[in-house]
XYZ file of N, CA and C in Angstrom:
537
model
N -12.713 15.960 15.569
C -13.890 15.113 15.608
C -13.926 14.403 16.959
N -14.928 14.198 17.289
C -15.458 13.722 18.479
C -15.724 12.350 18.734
N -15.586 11.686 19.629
C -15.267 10.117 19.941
C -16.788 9.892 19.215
N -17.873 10.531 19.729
C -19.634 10.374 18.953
C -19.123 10.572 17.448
N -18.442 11.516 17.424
C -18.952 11.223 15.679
C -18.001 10.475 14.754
N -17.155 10.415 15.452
C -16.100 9.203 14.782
C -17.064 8.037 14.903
N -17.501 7.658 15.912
C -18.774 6.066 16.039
C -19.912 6.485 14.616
N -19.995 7.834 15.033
C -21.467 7.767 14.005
C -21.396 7.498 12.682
N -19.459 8.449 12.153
C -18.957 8.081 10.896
C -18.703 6.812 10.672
N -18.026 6.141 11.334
C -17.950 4.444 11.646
C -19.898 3.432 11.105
N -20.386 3.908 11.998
C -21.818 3.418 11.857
C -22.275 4.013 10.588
N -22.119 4.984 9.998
C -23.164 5.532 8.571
C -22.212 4.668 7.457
N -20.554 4.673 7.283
C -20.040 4.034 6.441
C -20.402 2.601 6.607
N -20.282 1.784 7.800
C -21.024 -0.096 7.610
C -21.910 0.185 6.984
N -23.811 1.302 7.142
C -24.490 0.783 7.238
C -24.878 1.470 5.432
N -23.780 2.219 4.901
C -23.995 2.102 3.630
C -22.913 1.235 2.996
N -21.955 0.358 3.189
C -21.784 -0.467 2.688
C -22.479 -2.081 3.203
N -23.615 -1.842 3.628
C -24.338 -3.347 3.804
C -25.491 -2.838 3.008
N -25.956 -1.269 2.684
C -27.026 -1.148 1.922
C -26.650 -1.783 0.689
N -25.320 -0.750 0.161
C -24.700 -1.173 -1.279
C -24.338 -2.702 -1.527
N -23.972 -3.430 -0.215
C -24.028 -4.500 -1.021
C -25.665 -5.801 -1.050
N -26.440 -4.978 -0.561
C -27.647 -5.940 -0.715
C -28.578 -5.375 -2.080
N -28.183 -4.383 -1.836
C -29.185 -3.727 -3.030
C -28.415 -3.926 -4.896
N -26.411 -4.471 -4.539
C -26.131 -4.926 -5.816
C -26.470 -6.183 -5.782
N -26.669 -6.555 -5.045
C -26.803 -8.124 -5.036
C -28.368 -8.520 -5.627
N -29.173 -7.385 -5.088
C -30.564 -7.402 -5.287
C -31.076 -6.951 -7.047
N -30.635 -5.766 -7.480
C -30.796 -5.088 -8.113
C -29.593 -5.157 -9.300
N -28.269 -5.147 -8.872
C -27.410 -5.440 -10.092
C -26.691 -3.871 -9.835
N -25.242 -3.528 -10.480
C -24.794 -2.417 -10.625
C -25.618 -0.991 -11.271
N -26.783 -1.737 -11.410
C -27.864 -0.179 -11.912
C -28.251 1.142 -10.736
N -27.920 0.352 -9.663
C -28.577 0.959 -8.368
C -27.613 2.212 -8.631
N -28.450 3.120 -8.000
C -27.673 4.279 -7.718
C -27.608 4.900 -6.460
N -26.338 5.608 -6.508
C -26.141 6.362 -4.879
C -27.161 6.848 -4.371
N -28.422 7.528 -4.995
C -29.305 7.725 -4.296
C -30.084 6.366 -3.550
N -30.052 5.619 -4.082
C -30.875 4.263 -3.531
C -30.445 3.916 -2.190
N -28.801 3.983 -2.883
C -28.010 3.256 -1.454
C -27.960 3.816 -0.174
N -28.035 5.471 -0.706
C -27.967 6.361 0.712
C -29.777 6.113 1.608
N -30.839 6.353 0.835
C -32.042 6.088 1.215
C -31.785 4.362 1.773
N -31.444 3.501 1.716
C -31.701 2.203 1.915
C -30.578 1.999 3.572
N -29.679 3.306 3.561
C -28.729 3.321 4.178
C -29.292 3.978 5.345
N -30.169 4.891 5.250
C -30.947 6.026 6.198
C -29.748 7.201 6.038
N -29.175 7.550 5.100
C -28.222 8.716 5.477
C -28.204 9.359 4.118
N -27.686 10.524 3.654
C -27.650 11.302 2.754
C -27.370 11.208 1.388
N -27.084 11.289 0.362
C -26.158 10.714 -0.868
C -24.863 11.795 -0.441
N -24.959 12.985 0.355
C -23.917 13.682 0.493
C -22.629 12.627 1.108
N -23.626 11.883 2.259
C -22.604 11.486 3.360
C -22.196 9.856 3.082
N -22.947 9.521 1.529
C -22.038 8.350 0.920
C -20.892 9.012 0.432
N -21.235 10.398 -0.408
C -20.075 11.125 -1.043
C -18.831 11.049 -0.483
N -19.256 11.333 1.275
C -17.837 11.365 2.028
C -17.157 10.180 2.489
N -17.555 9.009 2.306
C -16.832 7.752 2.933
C -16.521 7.450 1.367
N -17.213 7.162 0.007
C -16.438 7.013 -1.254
C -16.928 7.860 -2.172
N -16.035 8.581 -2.771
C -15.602 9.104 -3.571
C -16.482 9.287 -4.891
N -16.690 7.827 -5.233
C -17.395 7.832 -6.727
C -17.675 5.991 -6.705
N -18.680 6.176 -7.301
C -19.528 4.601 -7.302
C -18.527 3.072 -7.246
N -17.624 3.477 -7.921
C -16.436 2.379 -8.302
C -15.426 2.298 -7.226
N -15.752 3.414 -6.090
C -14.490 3.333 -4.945
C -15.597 2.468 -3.995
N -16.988 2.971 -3.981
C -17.819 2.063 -3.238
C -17.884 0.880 -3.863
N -17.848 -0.049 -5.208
C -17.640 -0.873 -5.402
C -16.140 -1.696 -5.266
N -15.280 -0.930 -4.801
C -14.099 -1.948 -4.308
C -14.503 -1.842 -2.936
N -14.848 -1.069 -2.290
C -14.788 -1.216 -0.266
C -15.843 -2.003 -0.443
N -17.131 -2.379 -0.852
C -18.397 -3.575 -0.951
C -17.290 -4.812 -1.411
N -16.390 -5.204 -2.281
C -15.484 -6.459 -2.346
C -14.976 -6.473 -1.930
N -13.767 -5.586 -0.784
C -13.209 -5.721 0.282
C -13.737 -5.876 1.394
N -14.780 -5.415 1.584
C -15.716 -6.093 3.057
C -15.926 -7.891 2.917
N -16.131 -8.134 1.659
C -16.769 -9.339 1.630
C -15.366 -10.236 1.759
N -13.832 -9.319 0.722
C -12.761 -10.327 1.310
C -12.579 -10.611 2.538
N -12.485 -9.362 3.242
C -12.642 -9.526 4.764
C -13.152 -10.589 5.360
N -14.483 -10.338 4.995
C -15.296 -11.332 5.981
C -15.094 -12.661 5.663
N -14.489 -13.064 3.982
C -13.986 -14.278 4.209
C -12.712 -14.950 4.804
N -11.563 -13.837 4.892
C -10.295 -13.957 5.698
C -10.867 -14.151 7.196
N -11.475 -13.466 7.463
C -11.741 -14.176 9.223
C -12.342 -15.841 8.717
N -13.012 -15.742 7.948
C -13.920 -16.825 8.002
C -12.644 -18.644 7.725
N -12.044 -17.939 6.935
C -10.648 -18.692 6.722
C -9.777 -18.751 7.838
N -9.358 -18.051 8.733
C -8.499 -17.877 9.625
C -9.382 -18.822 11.013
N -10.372 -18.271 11.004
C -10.620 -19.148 12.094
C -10.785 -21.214 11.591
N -11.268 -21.266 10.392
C -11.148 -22.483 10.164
C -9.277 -23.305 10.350
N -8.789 -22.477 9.972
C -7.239 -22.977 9.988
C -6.578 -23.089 11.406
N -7.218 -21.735 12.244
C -7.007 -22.768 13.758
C -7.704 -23.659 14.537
N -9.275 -23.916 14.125
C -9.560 -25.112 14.614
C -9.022 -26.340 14.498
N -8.592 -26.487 13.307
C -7.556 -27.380 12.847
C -8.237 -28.460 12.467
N -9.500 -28.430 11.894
C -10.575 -29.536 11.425
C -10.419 -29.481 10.231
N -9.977 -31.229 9.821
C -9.602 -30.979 8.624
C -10.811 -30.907 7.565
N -11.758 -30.555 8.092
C -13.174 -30.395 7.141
C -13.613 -29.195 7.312
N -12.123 -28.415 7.360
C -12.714 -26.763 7.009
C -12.564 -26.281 5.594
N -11.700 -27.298 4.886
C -11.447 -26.987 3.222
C -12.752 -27.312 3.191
N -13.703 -28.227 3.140
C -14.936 -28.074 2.622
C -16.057 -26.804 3.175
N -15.708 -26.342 4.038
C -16.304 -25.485 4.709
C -15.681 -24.241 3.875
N -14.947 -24.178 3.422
C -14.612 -22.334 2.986
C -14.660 -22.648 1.380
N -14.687 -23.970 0.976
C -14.891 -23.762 -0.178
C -16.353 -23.385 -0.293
N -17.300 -23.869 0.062
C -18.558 -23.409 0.432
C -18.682 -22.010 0.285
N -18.052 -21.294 1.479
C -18.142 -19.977 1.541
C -17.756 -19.342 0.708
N -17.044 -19.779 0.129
C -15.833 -18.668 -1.162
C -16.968 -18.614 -2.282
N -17.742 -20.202 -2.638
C -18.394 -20.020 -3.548
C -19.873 -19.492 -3.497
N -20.337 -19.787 -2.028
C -21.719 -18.751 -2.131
C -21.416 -17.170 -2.252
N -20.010 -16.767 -1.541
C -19.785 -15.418 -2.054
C -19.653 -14.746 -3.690
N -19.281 -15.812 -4.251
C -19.021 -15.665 -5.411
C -20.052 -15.416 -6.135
N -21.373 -16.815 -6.030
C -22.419 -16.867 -6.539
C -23.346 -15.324 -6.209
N -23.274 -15.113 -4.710
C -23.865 -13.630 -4.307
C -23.376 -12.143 -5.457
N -22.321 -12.500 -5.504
C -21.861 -10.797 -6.200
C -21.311 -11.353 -7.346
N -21.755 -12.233 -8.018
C -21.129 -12.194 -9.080
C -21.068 -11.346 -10.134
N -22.381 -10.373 -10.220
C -22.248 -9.574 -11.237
C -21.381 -7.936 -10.526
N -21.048 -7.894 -9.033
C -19.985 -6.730 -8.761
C -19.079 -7.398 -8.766
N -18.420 -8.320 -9.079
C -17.018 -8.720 -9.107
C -16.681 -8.839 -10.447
N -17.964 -9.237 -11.606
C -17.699 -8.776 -13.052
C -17.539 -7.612 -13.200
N -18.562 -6.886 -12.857
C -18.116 -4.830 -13.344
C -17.267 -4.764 -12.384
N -16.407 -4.709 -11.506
C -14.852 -4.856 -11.164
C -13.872 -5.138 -11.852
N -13.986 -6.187 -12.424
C -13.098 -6.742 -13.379
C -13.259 -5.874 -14.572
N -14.513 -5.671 -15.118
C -14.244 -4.960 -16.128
C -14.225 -3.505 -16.552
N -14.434 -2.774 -14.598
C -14.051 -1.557 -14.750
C -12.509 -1.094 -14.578
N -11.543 -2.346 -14.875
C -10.591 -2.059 -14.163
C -10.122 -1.960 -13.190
N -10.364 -2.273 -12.072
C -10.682 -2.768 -10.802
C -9.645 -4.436 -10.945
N -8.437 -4.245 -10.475
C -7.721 -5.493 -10.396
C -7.711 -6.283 -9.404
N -9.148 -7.233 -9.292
C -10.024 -8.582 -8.470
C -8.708 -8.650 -7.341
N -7.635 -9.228 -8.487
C -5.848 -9.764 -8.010
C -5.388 -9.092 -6.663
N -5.386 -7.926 -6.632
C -5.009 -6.980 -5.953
C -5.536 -6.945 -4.780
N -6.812 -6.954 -4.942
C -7.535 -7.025 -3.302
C -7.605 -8.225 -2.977
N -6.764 -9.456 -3.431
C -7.044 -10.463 -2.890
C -5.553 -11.269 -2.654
N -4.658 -10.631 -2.328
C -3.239 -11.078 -2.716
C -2.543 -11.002 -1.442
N -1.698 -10.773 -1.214
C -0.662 -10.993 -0.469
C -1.298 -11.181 1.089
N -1.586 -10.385 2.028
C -2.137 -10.857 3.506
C -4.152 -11.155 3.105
N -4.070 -10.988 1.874
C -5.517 -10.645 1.775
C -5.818 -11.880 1.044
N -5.029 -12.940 1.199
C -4.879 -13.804 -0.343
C -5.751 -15.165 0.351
N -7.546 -15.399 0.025
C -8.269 -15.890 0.583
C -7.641 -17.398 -0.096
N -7.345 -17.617 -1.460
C -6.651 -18.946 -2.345
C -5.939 -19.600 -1.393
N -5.045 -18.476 -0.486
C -3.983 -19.355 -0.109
C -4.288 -19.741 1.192
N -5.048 -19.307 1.773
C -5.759 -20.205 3.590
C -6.624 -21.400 2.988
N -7.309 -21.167 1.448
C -8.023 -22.352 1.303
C -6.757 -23.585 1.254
N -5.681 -23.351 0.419
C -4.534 -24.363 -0.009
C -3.984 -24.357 1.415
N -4.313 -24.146 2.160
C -3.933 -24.443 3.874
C -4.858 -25.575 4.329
N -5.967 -25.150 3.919
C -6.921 -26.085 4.364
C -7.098 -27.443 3.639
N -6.667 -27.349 2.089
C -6.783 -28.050 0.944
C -5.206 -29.432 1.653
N -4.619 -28.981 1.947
C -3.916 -29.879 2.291
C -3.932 -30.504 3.894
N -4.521 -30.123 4.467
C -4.459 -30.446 5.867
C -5.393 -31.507 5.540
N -6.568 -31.109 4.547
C -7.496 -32.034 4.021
C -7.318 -33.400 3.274
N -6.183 -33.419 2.501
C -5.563 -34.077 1.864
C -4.732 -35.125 2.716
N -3.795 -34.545 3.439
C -3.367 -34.966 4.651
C -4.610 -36.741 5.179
N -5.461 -35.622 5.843
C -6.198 -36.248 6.280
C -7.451 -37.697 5.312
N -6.580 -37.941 4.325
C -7.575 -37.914 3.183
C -8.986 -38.277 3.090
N -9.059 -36.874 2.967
C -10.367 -36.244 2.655
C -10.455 -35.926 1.301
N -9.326 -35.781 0.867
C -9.596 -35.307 -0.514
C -8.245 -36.204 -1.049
N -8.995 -36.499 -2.673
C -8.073 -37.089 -3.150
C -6.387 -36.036 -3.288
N -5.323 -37.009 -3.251
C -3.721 -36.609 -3.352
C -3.515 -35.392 -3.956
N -3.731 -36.154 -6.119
C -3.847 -35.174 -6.511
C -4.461 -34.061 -7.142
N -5.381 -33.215 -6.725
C -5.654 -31.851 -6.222
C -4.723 -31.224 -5.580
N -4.518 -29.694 -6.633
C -4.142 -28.770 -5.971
C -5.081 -27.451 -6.470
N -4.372 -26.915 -5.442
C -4.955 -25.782 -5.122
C -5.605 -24.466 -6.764
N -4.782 -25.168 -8.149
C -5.155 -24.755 -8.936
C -6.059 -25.164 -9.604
N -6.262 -26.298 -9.067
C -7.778 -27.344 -9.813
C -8.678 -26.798 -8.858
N -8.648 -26.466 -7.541
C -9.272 -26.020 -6.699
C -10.061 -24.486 -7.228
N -9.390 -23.894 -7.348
C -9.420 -22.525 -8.195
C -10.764 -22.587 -9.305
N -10.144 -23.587 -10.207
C -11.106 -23.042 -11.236
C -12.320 -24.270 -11.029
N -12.438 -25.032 -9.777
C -13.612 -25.879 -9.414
C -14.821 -24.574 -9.010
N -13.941 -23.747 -7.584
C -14.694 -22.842 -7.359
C -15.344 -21.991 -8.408
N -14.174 -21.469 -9.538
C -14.990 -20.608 -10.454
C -16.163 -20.912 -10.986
N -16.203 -22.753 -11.654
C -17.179 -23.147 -12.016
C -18.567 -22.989 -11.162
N -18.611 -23.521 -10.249
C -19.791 -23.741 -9.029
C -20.086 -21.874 -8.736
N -19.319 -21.000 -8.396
C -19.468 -20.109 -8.257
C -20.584 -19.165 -9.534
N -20.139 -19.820 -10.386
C -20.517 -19.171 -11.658
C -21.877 -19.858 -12.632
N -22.479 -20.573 -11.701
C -23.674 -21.335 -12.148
C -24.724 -20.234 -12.345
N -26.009 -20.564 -13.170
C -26.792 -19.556 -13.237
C -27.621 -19.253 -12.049
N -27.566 -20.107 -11.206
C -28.487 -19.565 -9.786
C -28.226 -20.453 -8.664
N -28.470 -19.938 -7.517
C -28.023 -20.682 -6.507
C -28.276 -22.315 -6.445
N -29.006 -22.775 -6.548
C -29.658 -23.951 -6.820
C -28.536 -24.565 -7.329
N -28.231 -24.498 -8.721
C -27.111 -24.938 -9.696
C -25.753 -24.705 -9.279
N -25.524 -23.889 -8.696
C -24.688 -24.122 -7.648
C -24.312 -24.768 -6.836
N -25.348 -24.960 -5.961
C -25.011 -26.143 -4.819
C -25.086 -27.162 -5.448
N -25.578 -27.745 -6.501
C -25.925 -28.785 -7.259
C -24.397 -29.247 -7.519
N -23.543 -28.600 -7.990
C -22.360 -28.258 -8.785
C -21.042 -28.606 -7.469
N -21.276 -28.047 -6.638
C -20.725 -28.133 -5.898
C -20.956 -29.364 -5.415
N -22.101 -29.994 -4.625
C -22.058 -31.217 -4.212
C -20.836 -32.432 -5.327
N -21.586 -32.200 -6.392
C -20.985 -32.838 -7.538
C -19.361 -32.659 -7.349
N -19.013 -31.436 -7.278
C -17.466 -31.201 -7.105
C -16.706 -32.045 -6.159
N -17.436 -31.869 -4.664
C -16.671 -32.320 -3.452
C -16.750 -33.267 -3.853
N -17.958 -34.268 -4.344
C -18.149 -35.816 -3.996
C -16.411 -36.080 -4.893
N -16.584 -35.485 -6.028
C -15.215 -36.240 -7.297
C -13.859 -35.934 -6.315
N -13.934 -35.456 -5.337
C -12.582 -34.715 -4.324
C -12.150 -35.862 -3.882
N -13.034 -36.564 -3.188
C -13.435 -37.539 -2.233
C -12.233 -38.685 -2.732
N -11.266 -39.317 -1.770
C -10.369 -40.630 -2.716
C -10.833 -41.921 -2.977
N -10.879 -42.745 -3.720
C -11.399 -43.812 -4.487
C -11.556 -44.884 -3.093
């Protein structure tokens, strides 16, 4: 293969995993490979060849998005502002709120969430980086940890619509906040 078509394979796989993930986000896990490849400009053959079967494109669509929150984490932890825990909790939970229904059929296709999010990939634990630098700084009350943190996000994440979300969230940080 050729330096062109390694780029082009490079370019057709992003630009069907940014189809697949706007169109689950849009539409819900009903969409089908044909949609995604048309929304993608490229073939359903040549989704065939970057994944496999709908459920391998639904883990590389939640691994893009871990991704993009590990940079998004990494760079907050070297600015070294301790008001980046509020900043990625943010992010963790509009991601959440975005795909919540591909991170349910994940979970319940068997698809272990855990796994793609664990060890160098483990977005929990740059927040509990940030959660204490925050704390540190108090910004946030003492005691909070990172497991109250956890299922704060789940909540806010898991509101019925964005709105209620941020609603939820405001509500969250303010109770963070020390007396």
């Amino acid at each position: 293969m050729t330096p062109s078509e390694r780029a082009d394979a490079a370019r057709n796989r992003r630009s069907v995993l940014d189809a697949a993930q706007a169109l689950f986000t849009e539409r819900g896990l009903e969409t089908t490979v044909r949609d995604i490849a048309a929304a993608a400009g490229v073939g359903a053959g040549t989704v065939g060849r970057h994944f496999a079967t709908k459920e391998a494109l639904y883990t590389a669509v939640f691994e893009d998005r871990v991704d993009a929150l590990l940079d998004e984490a990494e760079a907050l932890i070297e600015s070294g502002d301790p008001n980046g825990f509020e900043t990625l909790f943010g992010l963790i939970v509009q991601a959440g709120q975005a795909n919540r229904g591909l991170s349910q059929a994940l979970a319940n296709d068997g698809f272990d969430l855990s796994a793609a999010t664990s060890g160098d990939r483990d977005v929990m634990a740059r927040l509990d980086v940030l959660l204490q630098r925050a704390r540190a700084a108090r910004l946030v009350r003492a005691d909070v940890v990172i497991a109250d943190v956890k299922r704060m996000v789940t909540l806010c994440a898991g509101a019925a619509d964005a709105a209620a979300s941020a609603r939820l969230q405001q509500i969250v940080l303010a109770g963070l906040v020390p007396a």
